[in-house]
mmCIF file with all atom_site columns, C-alpha atoms in Angstrom:
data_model
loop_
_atom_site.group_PDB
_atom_site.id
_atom_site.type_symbol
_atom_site.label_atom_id
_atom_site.label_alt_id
_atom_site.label_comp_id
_atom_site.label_asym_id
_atom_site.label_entity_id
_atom_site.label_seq_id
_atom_site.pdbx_PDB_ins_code
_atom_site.Cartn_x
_atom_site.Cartn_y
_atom_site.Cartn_z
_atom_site.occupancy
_atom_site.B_iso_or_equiv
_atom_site.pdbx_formal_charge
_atom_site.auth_seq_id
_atom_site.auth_comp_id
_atom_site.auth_asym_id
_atom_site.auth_atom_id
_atom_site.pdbx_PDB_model_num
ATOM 1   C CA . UNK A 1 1   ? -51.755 48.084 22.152 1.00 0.00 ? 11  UNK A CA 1
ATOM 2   C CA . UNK A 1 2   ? -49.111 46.061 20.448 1.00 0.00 ? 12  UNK A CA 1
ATOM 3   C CA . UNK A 1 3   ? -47.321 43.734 22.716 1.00 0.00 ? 13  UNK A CA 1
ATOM 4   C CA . UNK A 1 4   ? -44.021 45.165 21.474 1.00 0.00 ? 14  UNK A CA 1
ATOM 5   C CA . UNK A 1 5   ? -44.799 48.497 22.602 1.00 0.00 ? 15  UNK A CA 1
ATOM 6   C CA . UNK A 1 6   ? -46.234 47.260 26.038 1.00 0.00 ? 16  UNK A CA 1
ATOM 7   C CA . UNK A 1 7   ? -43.160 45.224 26.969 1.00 0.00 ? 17  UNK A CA 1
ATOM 8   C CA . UNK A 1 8   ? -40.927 48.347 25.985 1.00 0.00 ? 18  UNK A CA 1
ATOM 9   C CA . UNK A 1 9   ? -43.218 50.874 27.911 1.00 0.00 ? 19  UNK A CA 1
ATOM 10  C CA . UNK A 1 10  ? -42.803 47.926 30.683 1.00 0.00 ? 20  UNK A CA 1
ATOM 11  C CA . UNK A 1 11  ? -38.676 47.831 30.457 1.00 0.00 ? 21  UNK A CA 1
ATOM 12  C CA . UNK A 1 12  ? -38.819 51.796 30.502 1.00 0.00 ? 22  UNK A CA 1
ATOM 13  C CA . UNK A 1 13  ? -40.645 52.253 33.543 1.00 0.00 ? 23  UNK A CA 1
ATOM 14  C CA . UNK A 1 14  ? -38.835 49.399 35.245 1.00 0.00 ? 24  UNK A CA 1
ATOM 15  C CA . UNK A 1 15  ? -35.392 51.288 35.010 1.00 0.00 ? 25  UNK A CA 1
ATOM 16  C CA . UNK A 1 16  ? -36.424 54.218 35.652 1.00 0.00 ? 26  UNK A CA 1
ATOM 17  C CA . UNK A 1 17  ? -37.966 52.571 38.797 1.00 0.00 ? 27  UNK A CA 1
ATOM 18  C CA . UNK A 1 18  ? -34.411 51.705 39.434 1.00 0.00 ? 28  UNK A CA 1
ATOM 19  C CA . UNK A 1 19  ? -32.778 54.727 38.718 1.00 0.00 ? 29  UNK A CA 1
ATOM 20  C CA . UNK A 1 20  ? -34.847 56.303 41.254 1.00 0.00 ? 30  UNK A CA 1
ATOM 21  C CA . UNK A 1 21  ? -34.354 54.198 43.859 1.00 0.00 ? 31  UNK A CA 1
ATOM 22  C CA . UNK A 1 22  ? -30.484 53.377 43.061 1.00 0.00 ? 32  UNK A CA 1
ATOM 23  C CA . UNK A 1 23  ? -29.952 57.689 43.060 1.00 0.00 ? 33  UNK A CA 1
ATOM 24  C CA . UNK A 1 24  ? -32.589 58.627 45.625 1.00 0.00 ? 34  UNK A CA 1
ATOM 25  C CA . UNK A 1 25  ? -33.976 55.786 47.528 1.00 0.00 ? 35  UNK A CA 1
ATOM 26  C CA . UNK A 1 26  ? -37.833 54.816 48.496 1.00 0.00 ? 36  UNK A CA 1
ATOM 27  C CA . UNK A 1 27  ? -39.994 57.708 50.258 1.00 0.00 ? 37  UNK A CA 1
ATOM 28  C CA . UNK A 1 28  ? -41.174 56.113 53.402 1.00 0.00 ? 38  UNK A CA 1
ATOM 29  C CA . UNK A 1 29  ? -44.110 56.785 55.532 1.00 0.00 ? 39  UNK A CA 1
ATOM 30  C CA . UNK A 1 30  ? -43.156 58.613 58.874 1.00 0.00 ? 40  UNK A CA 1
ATOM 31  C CA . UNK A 1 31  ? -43.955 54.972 60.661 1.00 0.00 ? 41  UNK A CA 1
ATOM 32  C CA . UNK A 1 32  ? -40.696 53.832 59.075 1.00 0.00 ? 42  UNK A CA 1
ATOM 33  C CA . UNK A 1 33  ? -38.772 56.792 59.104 1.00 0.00 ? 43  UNK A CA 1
ATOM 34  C CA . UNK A 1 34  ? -36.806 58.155 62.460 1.00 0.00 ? 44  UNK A CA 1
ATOM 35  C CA . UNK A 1 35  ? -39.860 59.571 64.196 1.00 0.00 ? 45  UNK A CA 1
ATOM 36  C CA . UNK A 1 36  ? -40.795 61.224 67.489 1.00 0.00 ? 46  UNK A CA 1
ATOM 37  C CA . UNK A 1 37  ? -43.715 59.853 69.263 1.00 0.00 ? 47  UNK A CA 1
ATOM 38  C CA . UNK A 1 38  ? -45.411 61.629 71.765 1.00 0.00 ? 48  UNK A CA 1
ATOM 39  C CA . UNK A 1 39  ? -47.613 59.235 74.258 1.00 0.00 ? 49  UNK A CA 1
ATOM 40  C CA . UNK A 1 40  ? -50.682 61.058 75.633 1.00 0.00 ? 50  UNK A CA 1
ATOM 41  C CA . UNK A 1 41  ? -52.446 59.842 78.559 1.00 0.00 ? 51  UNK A CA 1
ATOM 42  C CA . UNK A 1 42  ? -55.718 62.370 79.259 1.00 0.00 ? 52  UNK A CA 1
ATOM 43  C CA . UNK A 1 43  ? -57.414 60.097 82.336 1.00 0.00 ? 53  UNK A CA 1
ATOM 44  C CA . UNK A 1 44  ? -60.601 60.813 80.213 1.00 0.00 ? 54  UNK A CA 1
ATOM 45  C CA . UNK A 1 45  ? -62.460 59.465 77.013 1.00 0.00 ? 55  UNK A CA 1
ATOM 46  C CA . UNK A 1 46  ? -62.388 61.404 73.692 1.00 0.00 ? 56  UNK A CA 1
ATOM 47  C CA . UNK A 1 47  ? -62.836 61.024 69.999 1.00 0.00 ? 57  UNK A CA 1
ATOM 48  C CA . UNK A 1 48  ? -60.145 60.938 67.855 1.00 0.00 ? 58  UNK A CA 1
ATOM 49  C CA . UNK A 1 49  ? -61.550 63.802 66.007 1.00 0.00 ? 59  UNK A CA 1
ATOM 50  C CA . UNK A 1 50  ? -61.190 66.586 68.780 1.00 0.00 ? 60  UNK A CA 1
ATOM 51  C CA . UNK A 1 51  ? -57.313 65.206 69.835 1.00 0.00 ? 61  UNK A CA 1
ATOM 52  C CA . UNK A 1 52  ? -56.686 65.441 65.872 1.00 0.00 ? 62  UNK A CA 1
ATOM 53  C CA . UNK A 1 53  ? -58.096 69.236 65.621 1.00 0.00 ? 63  UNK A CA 1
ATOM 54  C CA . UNK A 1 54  ? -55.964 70.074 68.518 1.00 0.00 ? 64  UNK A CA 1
ATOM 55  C CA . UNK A 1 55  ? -52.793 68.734 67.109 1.00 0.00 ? 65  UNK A CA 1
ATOM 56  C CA . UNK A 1 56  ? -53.506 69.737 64.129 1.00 0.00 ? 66  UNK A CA 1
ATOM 57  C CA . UNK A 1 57  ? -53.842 73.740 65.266 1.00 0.00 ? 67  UNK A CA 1
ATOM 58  C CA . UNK A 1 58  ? -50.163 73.264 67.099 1.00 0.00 ? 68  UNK A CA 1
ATOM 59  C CA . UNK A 1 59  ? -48.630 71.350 64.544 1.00 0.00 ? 69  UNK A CA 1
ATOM 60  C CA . UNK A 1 60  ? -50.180 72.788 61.247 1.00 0.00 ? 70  UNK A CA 1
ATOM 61  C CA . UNK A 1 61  ? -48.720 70.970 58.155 1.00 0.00 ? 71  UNK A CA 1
ATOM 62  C CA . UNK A 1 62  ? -46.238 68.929 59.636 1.00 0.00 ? 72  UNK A CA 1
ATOM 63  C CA . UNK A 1 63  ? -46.370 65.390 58.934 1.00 0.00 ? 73  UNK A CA 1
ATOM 64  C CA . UNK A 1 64  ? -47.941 63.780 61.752 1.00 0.00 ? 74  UNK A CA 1
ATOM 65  C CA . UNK A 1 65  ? -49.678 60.201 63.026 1.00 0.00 ? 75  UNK A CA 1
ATOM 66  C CA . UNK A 1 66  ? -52.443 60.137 65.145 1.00 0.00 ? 76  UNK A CA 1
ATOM 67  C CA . UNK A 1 67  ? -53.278 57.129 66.820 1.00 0.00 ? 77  UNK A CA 1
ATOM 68  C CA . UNK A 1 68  ? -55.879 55.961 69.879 1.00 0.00 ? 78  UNK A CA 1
ATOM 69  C CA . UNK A 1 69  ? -54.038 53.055 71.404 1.00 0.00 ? 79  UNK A CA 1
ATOM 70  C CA . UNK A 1 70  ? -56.682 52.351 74.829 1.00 0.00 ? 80  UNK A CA 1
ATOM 71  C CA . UNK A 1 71  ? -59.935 50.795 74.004 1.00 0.00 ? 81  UNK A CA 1
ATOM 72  C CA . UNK A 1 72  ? -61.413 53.628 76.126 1.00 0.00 ? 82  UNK A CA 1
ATOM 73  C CA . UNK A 1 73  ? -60.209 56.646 73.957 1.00 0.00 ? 83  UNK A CA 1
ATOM 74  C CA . UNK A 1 74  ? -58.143 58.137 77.095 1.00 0.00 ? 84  UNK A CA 1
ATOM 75  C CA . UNK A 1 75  ? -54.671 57.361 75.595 1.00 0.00 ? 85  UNK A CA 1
ATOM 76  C CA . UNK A 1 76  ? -53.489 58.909 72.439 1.00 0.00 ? 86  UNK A CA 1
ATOM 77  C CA . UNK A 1 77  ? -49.857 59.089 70.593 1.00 0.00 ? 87  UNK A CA 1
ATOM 78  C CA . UNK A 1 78  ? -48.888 61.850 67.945 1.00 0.00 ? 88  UNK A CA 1
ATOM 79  C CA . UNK A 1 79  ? -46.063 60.158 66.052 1.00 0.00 ? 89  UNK A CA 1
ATOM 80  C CA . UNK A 1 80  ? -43.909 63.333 63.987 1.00 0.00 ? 90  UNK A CA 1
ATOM 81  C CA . UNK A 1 81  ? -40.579 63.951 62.344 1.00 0.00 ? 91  UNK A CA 1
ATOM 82  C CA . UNK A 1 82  ? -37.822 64.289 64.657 1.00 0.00 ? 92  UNK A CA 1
ATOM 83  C CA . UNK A 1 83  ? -36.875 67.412 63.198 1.00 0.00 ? 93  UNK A CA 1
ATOM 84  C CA . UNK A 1 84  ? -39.674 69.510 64.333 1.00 0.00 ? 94  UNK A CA 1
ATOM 85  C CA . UNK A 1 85  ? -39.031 72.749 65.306 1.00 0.00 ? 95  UNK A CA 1
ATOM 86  C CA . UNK A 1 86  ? -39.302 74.246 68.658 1.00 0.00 ? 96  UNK A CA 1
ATOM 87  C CA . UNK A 1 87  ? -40.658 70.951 69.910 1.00 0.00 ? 97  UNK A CA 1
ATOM 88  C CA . UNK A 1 88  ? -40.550 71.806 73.294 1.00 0.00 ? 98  UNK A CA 1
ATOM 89  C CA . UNK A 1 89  ? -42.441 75.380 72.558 1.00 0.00 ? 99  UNK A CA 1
ATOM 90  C CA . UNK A 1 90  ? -45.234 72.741 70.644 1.00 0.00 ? 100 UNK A CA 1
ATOM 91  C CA . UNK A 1 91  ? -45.692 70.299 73.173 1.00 0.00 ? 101 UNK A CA 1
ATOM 92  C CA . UNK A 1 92  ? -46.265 73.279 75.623 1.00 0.00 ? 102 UNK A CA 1
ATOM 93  C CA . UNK A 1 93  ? -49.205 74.856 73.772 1.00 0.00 ? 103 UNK A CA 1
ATOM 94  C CA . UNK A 1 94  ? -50.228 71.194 72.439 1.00 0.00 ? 104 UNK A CA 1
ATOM 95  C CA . UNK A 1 95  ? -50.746 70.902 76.590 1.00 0.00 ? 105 UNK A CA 1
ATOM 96  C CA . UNK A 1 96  ? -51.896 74.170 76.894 1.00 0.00 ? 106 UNK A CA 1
ATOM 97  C CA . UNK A 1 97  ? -54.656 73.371 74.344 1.00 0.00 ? 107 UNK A CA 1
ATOM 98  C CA . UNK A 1 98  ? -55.568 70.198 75.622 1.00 0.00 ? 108 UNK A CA 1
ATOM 99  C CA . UNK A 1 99  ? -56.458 71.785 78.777 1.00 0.00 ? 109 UNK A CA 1
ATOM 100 C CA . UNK A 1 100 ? -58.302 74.667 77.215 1.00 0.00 ? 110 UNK A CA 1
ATOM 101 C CA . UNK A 1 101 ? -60.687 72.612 74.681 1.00 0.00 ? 111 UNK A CA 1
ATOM 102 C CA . UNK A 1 102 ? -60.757 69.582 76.855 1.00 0.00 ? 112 UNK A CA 1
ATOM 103 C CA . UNK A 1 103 ? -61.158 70.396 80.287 1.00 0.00 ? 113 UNK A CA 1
ATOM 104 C CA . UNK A 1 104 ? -58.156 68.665 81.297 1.00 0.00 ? 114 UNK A CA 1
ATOM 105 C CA . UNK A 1 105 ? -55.269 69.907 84.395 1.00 0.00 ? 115 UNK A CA 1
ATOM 106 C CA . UNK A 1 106 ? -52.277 68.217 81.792 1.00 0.00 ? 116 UNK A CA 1
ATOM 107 C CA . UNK A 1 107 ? -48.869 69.298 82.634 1.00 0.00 ? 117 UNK A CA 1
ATOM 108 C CA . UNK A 1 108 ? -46.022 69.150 79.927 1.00 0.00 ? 118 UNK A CA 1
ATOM 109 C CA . UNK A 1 109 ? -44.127 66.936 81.705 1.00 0.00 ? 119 UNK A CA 1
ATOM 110 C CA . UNK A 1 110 ? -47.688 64.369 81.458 1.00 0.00 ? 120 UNK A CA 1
ATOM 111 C CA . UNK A 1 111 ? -46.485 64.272 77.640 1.00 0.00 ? 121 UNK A CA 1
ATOM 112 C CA . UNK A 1 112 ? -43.516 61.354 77.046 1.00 0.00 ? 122 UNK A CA 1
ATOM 113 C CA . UNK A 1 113 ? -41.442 61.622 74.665 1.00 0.00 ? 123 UNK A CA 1
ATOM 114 C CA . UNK A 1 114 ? -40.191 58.803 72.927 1.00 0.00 ? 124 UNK A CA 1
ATOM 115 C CA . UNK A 1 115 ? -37.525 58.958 70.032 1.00 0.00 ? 125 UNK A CA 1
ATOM 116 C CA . UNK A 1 116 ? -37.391 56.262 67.605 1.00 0.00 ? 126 UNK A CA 1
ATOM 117 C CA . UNK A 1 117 ? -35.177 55.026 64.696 1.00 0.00 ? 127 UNK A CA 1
ATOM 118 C CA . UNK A 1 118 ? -35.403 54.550 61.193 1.00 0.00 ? 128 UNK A CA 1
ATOM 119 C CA . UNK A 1 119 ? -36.835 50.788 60.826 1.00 0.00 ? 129 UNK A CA 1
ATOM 120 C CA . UNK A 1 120 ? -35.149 48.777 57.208 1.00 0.00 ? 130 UNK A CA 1
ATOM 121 C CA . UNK A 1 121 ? -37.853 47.746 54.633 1.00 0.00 ? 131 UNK A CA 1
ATOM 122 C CA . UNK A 1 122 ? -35.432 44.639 54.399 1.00 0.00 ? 132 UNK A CA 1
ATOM 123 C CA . UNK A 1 123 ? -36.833 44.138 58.078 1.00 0.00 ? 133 UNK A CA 1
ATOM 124 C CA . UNK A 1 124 ? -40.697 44.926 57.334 1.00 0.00 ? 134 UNK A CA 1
ATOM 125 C CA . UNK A 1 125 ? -40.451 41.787 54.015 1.00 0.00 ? 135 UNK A CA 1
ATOM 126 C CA . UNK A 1 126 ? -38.529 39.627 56.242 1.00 0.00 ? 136 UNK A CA 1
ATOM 127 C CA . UNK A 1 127 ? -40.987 37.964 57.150 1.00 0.00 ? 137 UNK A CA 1
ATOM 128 C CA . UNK A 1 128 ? -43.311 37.260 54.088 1.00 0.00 ? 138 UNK A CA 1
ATOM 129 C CA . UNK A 1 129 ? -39.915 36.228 52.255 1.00 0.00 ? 139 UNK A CA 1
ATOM 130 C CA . UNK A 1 130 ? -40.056 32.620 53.807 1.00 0.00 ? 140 UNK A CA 1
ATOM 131 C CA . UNK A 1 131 ? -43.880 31.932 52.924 1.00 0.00 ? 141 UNK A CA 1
ATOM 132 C CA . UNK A 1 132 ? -43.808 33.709 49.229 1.00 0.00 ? 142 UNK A CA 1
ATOM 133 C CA . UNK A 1 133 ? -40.665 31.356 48.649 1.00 0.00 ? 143 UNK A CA 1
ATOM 134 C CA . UNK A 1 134 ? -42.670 28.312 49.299 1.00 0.00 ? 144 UNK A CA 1
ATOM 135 C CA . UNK A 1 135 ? -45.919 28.993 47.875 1.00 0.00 ? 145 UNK A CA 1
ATOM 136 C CA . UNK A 1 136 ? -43.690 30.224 44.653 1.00 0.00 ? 146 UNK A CA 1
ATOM 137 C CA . UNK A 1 137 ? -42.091 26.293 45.148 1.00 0.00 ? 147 UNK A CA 1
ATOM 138 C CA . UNK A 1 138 ? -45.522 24.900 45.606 1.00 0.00 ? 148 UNK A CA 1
ATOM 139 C CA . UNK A 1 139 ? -46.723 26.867 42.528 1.00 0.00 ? 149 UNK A CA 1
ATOM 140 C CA . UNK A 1 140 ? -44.323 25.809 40.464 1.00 0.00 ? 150 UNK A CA 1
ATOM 141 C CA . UNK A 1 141 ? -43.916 22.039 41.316 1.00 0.00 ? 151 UNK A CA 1
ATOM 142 C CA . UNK A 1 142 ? -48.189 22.271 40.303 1.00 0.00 ? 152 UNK A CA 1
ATOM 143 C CA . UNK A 1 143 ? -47.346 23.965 36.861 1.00 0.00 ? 153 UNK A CA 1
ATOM 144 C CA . UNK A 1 144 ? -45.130 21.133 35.974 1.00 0.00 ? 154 UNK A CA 1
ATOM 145 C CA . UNK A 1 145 ? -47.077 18.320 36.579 1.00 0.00 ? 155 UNK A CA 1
ATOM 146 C CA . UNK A 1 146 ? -50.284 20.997 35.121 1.00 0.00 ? 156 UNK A CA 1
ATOM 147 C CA . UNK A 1 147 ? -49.253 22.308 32.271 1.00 0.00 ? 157 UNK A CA 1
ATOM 148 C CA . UNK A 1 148 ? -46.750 19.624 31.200 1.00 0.00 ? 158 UNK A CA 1
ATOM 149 C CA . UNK A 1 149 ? -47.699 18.707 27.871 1.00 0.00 ? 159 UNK A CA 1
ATOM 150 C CA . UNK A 1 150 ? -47.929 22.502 26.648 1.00 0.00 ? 160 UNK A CA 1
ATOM 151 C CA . UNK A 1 151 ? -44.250 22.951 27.949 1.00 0.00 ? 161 UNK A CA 1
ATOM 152 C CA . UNK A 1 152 ? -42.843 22.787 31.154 1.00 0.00 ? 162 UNK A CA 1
ATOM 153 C CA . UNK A 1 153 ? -39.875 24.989 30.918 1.00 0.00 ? 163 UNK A CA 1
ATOM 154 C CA . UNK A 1 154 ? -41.927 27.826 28.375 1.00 0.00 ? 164 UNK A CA 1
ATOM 155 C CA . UNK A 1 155 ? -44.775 27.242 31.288 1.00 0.00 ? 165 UNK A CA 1
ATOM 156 C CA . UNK A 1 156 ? -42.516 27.773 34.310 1.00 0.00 ? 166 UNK A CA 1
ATOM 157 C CA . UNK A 1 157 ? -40.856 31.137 32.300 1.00 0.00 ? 167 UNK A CA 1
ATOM 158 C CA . UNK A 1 158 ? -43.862 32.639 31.912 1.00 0.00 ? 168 UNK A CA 1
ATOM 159 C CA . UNK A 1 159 ? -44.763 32.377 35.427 1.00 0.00 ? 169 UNK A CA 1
ATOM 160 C CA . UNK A 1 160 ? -41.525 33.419 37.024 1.00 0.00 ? 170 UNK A CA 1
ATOM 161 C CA . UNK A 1 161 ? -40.769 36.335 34.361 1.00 0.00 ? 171 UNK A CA 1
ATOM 162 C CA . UNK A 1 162 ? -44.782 37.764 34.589 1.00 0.00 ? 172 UNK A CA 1
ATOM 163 C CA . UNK A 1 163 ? -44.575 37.807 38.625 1.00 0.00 ? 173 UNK A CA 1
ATOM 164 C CA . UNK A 1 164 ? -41.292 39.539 38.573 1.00 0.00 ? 174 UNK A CA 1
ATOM 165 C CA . UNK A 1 165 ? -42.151 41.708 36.113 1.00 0.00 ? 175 UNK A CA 1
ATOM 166 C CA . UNK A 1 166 ? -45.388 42.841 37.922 1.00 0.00 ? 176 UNK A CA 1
ATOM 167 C CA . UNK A 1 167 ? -43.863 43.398 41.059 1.00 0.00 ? 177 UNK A CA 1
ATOM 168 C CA . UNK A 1 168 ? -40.791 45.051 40.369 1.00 0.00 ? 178 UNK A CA 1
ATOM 169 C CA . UNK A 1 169 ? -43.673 47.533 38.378 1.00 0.00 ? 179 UNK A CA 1
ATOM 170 C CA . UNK A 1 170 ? -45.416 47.956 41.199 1.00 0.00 ? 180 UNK A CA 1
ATOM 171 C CA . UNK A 1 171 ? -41.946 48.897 43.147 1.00 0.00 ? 181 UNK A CA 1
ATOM 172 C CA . UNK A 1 172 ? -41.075 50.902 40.117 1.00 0.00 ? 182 UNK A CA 1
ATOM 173 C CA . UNK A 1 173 ? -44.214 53.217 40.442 1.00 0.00 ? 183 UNK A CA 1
ATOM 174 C CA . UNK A 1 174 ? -44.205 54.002 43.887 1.00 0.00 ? 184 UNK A CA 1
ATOM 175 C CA . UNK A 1 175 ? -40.113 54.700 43.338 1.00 0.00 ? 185 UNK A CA 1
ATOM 176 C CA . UNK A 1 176 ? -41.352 57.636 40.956 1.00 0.00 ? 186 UNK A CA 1
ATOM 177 C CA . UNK A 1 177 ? -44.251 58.955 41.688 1.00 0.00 ? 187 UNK A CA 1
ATOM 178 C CA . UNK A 1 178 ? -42.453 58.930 45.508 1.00 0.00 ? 188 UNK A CA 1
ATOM 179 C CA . UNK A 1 179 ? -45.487 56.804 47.162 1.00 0.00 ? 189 UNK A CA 1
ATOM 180 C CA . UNK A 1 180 ? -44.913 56.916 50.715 1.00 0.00 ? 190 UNK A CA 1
ATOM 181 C CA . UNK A 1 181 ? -44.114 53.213 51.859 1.00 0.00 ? 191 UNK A CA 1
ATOM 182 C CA . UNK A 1 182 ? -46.109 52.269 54.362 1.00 0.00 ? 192 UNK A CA 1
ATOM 183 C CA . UNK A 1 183 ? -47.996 49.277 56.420 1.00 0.00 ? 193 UNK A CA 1
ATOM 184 C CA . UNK A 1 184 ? -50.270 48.893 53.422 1.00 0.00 ? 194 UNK A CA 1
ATOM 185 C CA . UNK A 1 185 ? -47.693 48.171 49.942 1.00 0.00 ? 195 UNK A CA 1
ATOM 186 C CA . UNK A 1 186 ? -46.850 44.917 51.445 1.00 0.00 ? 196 UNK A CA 1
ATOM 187 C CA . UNK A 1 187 ? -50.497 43.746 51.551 1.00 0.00 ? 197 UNK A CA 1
ATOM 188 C CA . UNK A 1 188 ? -50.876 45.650 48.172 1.00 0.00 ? 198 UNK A CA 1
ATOM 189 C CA . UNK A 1 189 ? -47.735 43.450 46.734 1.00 0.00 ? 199 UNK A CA 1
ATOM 190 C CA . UNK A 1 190 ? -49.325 40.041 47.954 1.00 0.00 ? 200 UNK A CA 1
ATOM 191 C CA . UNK A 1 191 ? -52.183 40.994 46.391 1.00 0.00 ? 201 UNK A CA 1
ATOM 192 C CA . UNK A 1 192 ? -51.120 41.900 42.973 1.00 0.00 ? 202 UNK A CA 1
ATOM 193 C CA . UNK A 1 193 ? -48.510 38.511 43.208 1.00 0.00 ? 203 UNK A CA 1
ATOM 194 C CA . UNK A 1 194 ? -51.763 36.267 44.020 1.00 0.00 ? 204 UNK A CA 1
ATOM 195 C CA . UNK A 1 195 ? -53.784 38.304 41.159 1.00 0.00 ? 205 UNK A CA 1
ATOM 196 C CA . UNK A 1 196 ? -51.138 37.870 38.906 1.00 0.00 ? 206 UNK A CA 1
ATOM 197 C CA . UNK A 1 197 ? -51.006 34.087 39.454 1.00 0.00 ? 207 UNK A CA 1
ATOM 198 C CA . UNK A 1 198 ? -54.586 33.561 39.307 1.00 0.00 ? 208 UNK A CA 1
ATOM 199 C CA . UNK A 1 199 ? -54.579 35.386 35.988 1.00 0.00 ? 209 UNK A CA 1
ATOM 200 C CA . UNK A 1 200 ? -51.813 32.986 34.174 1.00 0.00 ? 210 UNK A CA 1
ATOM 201 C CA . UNK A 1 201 ? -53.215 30.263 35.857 1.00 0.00 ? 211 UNK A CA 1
ATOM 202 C CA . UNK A 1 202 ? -56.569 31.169 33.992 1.00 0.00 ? 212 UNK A CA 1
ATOM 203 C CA . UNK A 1 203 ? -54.284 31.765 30.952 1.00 0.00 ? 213 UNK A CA 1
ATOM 204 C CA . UNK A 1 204 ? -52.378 28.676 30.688 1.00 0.00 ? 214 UNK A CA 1
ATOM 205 C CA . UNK A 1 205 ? -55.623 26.319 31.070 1.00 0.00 ? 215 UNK A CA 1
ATOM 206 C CA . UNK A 1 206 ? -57.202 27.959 28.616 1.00 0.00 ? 216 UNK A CA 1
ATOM 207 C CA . UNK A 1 207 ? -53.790 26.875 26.335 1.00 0.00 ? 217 UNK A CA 1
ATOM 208 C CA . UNK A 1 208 ? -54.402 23.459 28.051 1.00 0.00 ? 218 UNK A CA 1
ATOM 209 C CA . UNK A 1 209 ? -58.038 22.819 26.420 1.00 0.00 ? 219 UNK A CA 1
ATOM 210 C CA . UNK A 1 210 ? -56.429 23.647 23.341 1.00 0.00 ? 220 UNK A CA 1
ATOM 211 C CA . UNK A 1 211 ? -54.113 21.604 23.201 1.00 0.00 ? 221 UNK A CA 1
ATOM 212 C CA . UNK A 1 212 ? -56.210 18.672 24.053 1.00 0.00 ? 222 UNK A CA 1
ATOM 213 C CA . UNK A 1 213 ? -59.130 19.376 22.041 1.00 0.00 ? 223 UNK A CA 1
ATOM 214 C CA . UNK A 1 214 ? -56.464 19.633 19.455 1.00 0.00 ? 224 UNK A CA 1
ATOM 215 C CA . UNK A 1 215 ? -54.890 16.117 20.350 1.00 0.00 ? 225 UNK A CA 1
ATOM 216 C CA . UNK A 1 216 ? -57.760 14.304 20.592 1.00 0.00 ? 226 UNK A CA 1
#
């Protein structure tokens, strides 16, 4: 493909990554969204499996998150929207079924409920923005002591521009094709940025030998 066309096909989807999220925001995974999570406590060990069929047959196709949080399989939270409907109606036959398919004496009032708010992405990168700003230093101090007979300031451009570029693509795409964000597109994004300066790396020592086999 000619690089013309690639860097245009780039710029488009870049914008219209922005577009989407300037007009109607990032989709985020019900983790990060204002949720309702419902803590479970059943006194006895099960599999996930049968406390996911359960919820499953109360809650049909509503998003939902089921997680085991004791080691011993007897505690269990369903994390769902907060607008459910008829929530106290679900929770009843949600205890109702427990009891049936499980064996168990729960009462309704065994279930807590526990509201929670919508949590900033700003909030989630926080914390990788301090390390990704000094490796990015680190990086860069290298590339001019590296690469600087092929260029320091050409070198340095390259880097910056590609690893911007790259991410904000990766932001753009899961903007419009409405990717849920969730615990995994940070690790995702650290793992394209490292990729990404592996790759250039690779590139611009390969435009090193050149140069000196060519100055020699």
């Amino acid at each position: 493909m000619n690089k013309k066309v690639f860097y245009a096909i780039l710029i488009c989807v870049i914008i219209a990554g922005a577009i989407v999220i300037a007009t109607m925001g990032l989709k985020t995974d019900i983790t990060y969204s204002k949720n309702l999570r419902l803590d479970i406590y059943l006194g006895k060990e099960y599999t996930r499996e049968e406390i996911e069929q359960v919820a499953k047959e109360v809650f049909g196709n509503e998003r939902m998150q089921l997680q085991q949080v004791e080691y011993y399989g007897d505690m269990f939270t369903i994390t769902l929207p907060q607008e459910v409907e008829e929530l106290d109606s679900k929770i009843e036959q949600l205890t109702n079924k427990l009891n049936e398919k499980l064996g168990l004496e729960l009462k309704k009032e065994n279930i807590a409920k526990v509201y929670q708010p919508h949590i900033r992405l700003s909030s989630v990168l926080k914390p990788y923005l301090v390390p990704l700003a000094i490796s990015m230093i680190v990086i860069l101090a290298y590339v001019m002591i590296r690469f600087r007979k092929i260029g320091v300031w050409k070198t340095l451009a390259f880097y910056v521009l590609t690893v911007l570029a790259s991410e904000l693509l990766y932001l753009s795409i899961l903007a419009i094709c409405r990717v849920p964000i969730n615990r995994l597109v940070t690790p995702i994004g650290l793992a394209i940025y490292v990729i990404v300066i592996t790759v250039v790396t690779a590139k611009q020592e390969k435009k090193l030998v050149v140069y000196q086999e060519e100055n020699k």
